[in-house]
CSV table of C-alpha atoms and ligand atoms in Angstrom, one decimal:
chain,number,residue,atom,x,y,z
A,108,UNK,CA,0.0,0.0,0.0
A,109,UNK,CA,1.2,3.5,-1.0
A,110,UNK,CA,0.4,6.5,0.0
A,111,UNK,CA,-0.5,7.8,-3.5
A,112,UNK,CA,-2.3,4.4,-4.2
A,113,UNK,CA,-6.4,4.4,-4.3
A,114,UNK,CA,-8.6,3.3,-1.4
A,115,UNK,CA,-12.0,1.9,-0.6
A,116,UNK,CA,-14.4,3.5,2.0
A,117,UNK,CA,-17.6,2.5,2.3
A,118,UNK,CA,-19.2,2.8,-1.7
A,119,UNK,CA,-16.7,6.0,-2.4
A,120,UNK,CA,-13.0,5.5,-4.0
A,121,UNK,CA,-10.6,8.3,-2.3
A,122,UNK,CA,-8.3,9.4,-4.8
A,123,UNK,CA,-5.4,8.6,-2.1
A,124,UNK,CA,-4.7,7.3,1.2
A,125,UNK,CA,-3.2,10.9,2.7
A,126,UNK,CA,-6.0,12.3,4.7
A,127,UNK,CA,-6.6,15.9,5.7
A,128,UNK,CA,-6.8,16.0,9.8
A,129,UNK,CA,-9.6,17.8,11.4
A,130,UNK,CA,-8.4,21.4,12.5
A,131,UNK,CA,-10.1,23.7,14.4
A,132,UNK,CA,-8.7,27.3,12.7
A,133,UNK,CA,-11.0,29.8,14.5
A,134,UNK,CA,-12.1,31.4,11.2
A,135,UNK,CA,-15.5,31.5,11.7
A,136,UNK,CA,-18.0,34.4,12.8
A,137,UNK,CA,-19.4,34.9,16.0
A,138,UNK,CA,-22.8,33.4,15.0
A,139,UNK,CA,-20.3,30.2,14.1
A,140,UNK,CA,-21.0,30.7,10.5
A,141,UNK,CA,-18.2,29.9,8.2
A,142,UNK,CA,-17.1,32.3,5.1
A,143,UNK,CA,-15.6,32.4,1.5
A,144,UNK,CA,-12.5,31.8,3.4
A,145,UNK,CA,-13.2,28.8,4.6
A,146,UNK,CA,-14.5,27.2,1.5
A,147,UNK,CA,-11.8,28.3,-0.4
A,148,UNK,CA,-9.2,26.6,2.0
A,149,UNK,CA,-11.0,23.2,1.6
A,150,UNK,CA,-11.4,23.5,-1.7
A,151,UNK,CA,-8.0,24.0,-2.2
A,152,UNK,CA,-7.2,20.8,-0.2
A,153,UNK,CA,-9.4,19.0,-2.2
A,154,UNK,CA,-6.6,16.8,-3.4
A,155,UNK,CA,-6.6,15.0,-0.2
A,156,UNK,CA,-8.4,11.3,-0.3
A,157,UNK,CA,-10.7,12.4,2.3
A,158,UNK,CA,-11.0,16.2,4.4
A,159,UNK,CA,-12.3,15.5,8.0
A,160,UNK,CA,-13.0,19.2,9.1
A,161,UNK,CA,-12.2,21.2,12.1
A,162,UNK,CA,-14.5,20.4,15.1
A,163,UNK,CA,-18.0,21.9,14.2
A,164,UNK,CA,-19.8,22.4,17.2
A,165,UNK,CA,-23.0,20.3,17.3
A,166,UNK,CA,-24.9,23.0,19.4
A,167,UNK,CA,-24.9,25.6,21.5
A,168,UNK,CA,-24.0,23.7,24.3
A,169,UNK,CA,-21.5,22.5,22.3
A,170,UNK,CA,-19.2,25.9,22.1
A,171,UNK,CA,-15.6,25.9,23.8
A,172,UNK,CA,-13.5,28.1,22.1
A,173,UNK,CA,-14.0,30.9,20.0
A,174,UNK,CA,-15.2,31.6,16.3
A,175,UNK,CA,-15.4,27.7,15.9
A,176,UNK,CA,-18.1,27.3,13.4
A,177,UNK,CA,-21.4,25.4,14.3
A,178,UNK,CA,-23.8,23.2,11.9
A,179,UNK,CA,-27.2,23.8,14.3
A,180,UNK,CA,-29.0,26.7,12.6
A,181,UNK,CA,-30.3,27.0,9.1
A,182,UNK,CA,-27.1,29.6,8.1
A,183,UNK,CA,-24.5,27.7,9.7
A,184,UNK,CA,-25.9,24.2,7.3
A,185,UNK,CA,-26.3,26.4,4.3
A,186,UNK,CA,-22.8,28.0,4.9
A,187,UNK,CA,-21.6,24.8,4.9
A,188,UNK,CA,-23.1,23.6,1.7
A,189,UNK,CA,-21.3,25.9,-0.4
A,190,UNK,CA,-18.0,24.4,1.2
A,191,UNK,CA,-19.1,20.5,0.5
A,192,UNK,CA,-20.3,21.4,-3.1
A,193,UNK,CA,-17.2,23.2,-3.9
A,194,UNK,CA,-14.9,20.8,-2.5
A,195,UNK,CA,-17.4,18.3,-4.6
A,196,UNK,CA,-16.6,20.3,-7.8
A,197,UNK,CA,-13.5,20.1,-7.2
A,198,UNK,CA,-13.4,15.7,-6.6
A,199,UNK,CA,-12.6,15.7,-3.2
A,200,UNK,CA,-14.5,13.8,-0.3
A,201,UNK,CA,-15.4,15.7,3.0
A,202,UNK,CA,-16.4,14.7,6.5
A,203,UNK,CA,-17.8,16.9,9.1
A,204,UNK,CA,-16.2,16.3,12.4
A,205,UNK,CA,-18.8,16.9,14.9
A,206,UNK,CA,-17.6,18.4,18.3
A,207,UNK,CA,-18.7,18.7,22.2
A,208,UNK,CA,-16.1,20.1,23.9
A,209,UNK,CA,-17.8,19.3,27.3
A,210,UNK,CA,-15.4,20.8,30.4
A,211,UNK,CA,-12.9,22.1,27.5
A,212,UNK,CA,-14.8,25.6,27.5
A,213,UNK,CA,-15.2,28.8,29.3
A,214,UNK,CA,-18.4,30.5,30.2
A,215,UNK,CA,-16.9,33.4,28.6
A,216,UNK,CA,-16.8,32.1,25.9
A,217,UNK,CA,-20.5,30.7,26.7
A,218,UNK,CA,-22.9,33.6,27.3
A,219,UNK,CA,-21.8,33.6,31.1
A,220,UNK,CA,-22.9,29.6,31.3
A,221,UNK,CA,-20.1,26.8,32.9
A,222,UNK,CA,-19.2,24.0,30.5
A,223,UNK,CA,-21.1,20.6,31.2
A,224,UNK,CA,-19.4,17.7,31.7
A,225,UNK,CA,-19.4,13.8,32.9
A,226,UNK,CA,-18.2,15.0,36.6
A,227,UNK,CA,-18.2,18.5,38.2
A,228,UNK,CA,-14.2,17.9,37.9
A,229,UNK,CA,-12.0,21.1,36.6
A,230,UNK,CA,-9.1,20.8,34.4
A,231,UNK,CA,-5.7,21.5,36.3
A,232,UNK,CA,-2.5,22.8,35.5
A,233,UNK,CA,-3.2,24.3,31.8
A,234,UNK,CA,-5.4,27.2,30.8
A,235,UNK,CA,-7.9,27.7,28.1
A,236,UNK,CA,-7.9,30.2,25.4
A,237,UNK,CA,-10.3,33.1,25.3
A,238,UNK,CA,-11.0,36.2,23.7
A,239,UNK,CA,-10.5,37.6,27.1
A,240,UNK,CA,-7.0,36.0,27.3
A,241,UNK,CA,-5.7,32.8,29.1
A,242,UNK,CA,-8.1,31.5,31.7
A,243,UNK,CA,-8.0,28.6,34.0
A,244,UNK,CA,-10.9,26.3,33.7
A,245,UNK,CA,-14.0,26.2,36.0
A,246,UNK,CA,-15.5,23.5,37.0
A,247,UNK,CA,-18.0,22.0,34.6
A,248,UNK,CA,-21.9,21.1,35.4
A,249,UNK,CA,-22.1,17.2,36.2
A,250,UNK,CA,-24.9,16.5,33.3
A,251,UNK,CA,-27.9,14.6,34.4
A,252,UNK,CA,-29.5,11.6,33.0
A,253,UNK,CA,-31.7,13.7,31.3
A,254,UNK,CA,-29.2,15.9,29.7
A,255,UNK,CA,-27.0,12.9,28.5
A,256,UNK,CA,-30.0,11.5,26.3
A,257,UNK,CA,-30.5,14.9,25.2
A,258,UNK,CA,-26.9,15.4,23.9
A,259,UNK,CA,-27.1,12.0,21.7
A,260,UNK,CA,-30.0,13.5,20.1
A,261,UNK,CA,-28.3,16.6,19.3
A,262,UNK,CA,-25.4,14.2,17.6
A,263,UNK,CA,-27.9,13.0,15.6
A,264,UNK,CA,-29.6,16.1,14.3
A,265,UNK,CA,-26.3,17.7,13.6
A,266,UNK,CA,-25.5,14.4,12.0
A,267,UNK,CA,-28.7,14.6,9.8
A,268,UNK,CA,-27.9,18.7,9.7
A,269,UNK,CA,-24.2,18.0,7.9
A,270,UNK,CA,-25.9,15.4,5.3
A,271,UNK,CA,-28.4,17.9,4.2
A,272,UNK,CA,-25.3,20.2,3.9
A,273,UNK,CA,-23.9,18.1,1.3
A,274,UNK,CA,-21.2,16.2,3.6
A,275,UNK,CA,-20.3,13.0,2.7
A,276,UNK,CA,-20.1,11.7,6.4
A,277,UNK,CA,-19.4,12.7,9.9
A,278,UNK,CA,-16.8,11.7,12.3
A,279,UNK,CA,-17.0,11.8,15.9
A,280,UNK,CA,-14.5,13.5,18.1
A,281,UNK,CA,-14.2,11.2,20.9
A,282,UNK,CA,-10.4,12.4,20.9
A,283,UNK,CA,-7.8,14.9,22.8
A,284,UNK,CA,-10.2,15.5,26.0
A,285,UNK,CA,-13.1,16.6,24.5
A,286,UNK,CA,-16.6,15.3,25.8
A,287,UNK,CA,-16.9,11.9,24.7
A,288,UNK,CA,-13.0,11.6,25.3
A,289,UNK,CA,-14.2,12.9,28.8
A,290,UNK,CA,-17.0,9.8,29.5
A,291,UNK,CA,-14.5,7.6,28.4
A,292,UNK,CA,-11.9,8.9,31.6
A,293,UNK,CA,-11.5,7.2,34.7
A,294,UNK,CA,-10.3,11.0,35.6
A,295,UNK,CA,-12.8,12.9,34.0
A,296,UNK,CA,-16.1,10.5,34.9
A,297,UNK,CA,-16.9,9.7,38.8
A,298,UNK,CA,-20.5,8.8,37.6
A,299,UNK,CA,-22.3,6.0,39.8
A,300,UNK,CA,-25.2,5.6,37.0
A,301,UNK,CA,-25.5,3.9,33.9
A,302,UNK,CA,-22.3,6.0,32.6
A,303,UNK,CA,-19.8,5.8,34.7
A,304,UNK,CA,-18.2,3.3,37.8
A,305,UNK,CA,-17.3,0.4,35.2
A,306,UNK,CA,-15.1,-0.2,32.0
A,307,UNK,CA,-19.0,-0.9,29.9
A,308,UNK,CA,-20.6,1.8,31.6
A,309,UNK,CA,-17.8,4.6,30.5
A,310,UNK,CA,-17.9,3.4,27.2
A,311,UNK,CA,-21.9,3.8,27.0
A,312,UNK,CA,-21.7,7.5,25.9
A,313,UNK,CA,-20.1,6.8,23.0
A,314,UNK,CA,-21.4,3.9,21.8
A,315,UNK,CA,-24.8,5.4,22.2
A,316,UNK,CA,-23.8,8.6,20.3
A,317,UNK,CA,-22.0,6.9,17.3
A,318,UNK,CA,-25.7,4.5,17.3
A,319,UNK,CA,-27.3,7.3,17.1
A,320,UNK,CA,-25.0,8.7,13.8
A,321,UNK,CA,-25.1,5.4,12.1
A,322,UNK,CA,-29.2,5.6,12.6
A,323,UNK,CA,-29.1,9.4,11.1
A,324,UNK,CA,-26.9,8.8,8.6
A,325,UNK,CA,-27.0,4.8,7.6
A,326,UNK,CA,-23.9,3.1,6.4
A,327,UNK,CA,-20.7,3.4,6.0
A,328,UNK,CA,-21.1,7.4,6.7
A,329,UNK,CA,-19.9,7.3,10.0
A,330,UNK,CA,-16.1,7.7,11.4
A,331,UNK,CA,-14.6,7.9,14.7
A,332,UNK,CA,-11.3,9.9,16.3
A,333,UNK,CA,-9.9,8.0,19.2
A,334,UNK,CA,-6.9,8.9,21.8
A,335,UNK,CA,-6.2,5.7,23.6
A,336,UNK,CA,-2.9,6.9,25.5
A,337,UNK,CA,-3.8,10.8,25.2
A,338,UNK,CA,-3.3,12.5,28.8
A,339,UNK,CA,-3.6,15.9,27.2
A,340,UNK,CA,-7.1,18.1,29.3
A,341,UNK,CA,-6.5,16.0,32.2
A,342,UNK,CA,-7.3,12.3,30.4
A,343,UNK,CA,-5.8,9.4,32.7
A,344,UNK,CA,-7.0,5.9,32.2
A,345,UNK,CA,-5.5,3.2,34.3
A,346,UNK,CA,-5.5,1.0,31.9
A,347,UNK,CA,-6.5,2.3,28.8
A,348,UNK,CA,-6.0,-1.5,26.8
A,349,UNK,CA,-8.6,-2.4,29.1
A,350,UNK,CA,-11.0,0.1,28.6
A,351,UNK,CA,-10.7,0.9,24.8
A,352,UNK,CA,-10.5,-2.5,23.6
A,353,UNK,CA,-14.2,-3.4,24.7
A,354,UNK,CA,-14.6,-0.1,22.6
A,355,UNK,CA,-13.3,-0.8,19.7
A,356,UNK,CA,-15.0,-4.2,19.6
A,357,UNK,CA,-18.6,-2.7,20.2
A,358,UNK,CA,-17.8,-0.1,17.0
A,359,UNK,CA,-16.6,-3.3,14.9
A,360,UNK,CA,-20.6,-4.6,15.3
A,361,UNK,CA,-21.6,-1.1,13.5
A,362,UNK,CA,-21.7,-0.5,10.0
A,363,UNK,CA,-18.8,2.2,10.0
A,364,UNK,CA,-16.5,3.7,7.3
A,365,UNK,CA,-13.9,4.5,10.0
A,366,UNK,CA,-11.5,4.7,13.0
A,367,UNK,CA,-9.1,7.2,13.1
A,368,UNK,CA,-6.3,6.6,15.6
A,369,UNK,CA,-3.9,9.2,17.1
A,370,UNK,CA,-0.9,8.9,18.9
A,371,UNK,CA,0.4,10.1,21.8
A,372,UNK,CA,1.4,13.7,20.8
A,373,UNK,CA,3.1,14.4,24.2
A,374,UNK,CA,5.3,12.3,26.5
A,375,UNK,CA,4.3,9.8,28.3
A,376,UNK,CA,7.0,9.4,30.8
A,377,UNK,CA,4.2,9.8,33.7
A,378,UNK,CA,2.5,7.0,32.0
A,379,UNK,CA,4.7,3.8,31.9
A,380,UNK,CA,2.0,1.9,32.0
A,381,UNK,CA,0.2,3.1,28.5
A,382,UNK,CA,1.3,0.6,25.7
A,383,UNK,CA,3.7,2.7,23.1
A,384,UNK,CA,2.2,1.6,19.5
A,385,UNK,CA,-1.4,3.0,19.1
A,386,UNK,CA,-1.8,1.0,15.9
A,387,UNK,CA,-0.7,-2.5,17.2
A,388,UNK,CA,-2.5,-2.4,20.0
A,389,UNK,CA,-5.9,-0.6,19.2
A,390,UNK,CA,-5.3,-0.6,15.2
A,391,UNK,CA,-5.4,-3.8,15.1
A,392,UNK,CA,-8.2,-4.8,16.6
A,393,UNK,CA,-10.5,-2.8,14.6
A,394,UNK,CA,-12.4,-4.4,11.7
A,395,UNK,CA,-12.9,-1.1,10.3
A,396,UNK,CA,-10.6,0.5,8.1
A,397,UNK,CA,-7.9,2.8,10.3
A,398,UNK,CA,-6.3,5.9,9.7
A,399,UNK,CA,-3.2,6.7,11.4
A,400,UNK,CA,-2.5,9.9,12.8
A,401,UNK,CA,0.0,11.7,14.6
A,402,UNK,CA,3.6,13.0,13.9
A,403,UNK,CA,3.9,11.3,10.1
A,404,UNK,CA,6.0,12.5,7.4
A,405,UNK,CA,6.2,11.6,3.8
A,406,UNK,CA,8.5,8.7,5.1
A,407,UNK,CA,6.5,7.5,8.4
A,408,UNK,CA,3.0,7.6,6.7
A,409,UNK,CA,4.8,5.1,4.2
A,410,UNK,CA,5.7,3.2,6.9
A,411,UNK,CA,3.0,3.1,8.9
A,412,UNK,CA,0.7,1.9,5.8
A,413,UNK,CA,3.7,-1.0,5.2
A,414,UNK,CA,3.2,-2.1,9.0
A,415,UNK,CA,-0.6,-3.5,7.2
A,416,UNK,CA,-2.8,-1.7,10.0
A,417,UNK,CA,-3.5,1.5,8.9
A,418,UNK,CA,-5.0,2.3,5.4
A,419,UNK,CA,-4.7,5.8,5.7
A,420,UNK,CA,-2.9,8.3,7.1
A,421,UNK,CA,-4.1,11.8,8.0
A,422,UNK,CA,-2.0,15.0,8.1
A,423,UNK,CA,-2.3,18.0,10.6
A,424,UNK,CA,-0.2,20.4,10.6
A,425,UNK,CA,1.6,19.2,7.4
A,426,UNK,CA,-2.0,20.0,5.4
A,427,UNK,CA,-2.5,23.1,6.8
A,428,UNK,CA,0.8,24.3,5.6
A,429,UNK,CA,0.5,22.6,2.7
A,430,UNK,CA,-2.5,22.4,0.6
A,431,UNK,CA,-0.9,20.5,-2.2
A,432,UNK,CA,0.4,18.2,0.3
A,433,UNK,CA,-0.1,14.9,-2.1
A,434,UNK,CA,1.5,16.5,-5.3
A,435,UNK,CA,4.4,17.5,-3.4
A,436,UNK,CA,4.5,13.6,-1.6
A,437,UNK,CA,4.9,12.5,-4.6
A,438,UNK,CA,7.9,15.1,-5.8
A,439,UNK,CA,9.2,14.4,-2.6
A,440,UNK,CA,9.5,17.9,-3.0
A,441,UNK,CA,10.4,20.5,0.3
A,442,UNK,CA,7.3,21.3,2.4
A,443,UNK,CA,6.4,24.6,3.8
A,444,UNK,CA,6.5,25.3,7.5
A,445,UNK,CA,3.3,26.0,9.4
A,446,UNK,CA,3.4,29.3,11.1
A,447,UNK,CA,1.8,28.4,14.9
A,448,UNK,CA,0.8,32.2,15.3
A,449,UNK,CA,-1.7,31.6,12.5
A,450,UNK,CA,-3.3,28.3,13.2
A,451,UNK,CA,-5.8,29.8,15.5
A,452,UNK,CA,-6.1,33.4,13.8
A,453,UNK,CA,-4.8,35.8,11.0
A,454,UNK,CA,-8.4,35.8,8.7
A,455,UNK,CA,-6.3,34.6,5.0
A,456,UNK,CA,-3.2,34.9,6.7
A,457,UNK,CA,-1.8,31.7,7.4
A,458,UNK,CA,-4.8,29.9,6.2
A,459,UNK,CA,-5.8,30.2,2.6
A,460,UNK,CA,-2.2,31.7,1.5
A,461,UNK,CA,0.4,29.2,2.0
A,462,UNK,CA,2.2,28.7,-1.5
A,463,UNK,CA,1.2,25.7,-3.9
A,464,UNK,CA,4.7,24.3,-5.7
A,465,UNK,CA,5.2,26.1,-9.2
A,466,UNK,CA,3.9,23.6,-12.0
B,687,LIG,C1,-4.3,24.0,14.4
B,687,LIG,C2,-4.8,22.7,14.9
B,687,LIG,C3,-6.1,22.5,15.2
B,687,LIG,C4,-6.6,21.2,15.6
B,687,LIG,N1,-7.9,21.1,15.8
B,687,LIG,C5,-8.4,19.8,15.9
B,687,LIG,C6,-9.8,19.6,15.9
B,687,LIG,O1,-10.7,20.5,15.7
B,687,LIG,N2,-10.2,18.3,16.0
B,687,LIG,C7,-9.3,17.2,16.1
B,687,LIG,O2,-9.8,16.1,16.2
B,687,LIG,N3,-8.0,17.4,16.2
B,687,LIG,C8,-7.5,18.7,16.0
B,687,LIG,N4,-6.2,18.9,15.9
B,687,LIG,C9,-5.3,17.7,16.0
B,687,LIG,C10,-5.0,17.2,14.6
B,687,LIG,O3,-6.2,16.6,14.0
B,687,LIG,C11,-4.0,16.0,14.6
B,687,LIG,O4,-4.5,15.0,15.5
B,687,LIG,C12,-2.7,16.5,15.2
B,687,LIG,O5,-2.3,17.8,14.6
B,687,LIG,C13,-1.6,15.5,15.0
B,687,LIG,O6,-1.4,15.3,13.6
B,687,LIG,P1,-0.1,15.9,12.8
B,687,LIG,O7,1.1,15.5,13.6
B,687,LIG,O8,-0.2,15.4,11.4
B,687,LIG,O9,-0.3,17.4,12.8
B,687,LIG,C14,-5.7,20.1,15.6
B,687,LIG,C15,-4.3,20.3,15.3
B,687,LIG,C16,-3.9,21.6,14.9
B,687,LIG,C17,-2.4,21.7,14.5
């Protein structure tokens, strides 16, 4: 398997196996309504297999960080479909990657509301971006029964919301310490009901929510973003083989097109305990086809896909510097650098004028 080779997912042939990595790049307006901007950087990384967007929130709720576009009113979906048909036009595949960001948030950011979360637990020892500056987290609003159901339902209309806006599926961000991420957490969830206290009943969350994606969008539509070993917003598992593997087996019973796997993008020297290969140990346990993510190069990505688990590999930072990432994998041509100041802010700067190769 090559990186420039074709691949299967689902009924739709990507073009190659390099996949665009969701990134959240702050671009939207304050009504979370994305722009020309925003359709012309997708459109211009249209050359990847498959897009996976930056975290769209699925509601209000839903909102963490600023300008972080949304797809639960009529102009968000419509804004959106103008993105998805001209990434379309242009023979790319996109995915929406739905987002709760759960405790990750600020109620300045929020109207003056706390975050909601598993556990009325605060993240410690980082800070959250605002438009207000750096703040340290508050402690989040344990959800009730109640409000859990009514958060898998909002999955599923946002789900239903993003196929009417022309996406081709939606992936789940269950990833990086965001609120599925957060059910998932033996540090994040002290729950004593149905989702918490056990290995089956942290799991529950998500495999209620991704039942409830496969049901609004039907087959083969539906991906998933898991962490395993990712301490990053406070996420510690004590044994995180035992509590994603019964995971990953539950998604192998759904129709899905996807899982996409990241590594461990910090140390883990606190952690001897977490196994070190993401894709041996969860990878290869999926049924599903995997995409790799994390750290690759033009070199590791060709790796990775030689190792037989992965059948993808998706690209961060590389993409976003990068938008003719494939063309110039193929050259093994020099890359351009991504500028951090930009990733989160700038308007075009750093977003939709990063240089394609000459010819
Ligand atoms: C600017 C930026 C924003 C990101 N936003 C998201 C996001 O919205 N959703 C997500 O799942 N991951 C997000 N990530 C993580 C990437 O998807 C990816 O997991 C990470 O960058 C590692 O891949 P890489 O080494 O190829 O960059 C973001 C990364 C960057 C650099």
């Amino acid at each position: 398997m090559e990186l420039l080779e074709k691949a299967a997912l689902g009924n739709k042939t990507l073009q190659n196996r390099i996949v665009m990595a969701p990134m959240t790049r702050s671009r939207a307006n304050s009504e979370g309504v994305v722009g020309d901007l925003t359709k012309l950087y997708y459109t211009q990384r249209a050359n990847a297999g498959l897009i996976i967007t930056e975290g769209i929130n699925i509601s209000r709720q839903a909102i963490g960080s600023p300008l972080t576009p949304g797809i639960y009113t009529q102009e968000q979906i419509e804004a959106w479909e103008k993105v998805t048909r001209s990434v379309h036009e242009s023979g790319g595949l996109i995915y929406a990657q739905l987002w709760h960001t759960g405790r990750v948030g600020h109620s300045v950011e929020r109207n003056g509301v706390l975050p909601v979360a598993p556990s009325a637990i605060a993240i410690k020892g980082q800070q959250h971006f605002t438009l207000q500056g750096m703040k340290d987290f508050e402690t989040p609003n344990e959800l009730t029964a109640d409000e859990i159901s009514e958060i898998v339902l909002d999955y599923g209309q946002a789900a239903r919301n993003a196929m009417a806006a022309g996406f081709d599926g939606v992936e789940l961000h269950a990833a990086f310490g965001y609120l599925p991420n957060q059910f998932l957490a033996e540090s994040a969830n002290v729950r004593t009901d149905a989702y918490g206290g056990s290995i089956e009943n942290r799991n529950r969350f998500v495999v209620e929510v991704m039942q409830e994606l496969v049901d609004a969008t039907g087959k083969d539509k539906v991906g998933i973003k898991l962490s395993p070993t990712n301490a990053y917003n406070n996420i510690e598992n004590s044994d995180p083989v035992a509590q994603f593997t019964p995971l990953i087996e539950a998604l192998n019973e759904m129709p899905l097109a996807y899982i996409h796997l990241m590594n461990a993008m910090f140390p883990l020297d606190q952690y001897p305990h977490y196994p070190k290969n993401v894709m041996e140990t969860f990878g290869s346990i999926s049924k599903h086809p995997v995409i790799a993510n994390g750290g690759y190069d033009r070199e590791t990505g060709k790796a990775e896909l030689a190792n037989g688990i992965a059948e993808m590999v998706s690209y961060g930072a590389l993409y976003l510097a990068n938008p003719d990432l494939p063309r110039r994998f193929e050259l093994n041509s020099e890359l351009n650098e991504p500028d951090r100041a930009t990733m989160f802010a700038g308007g075009e700067r750093g977003y939709i004028d990063y240089p394609f190769l000459q010819n």
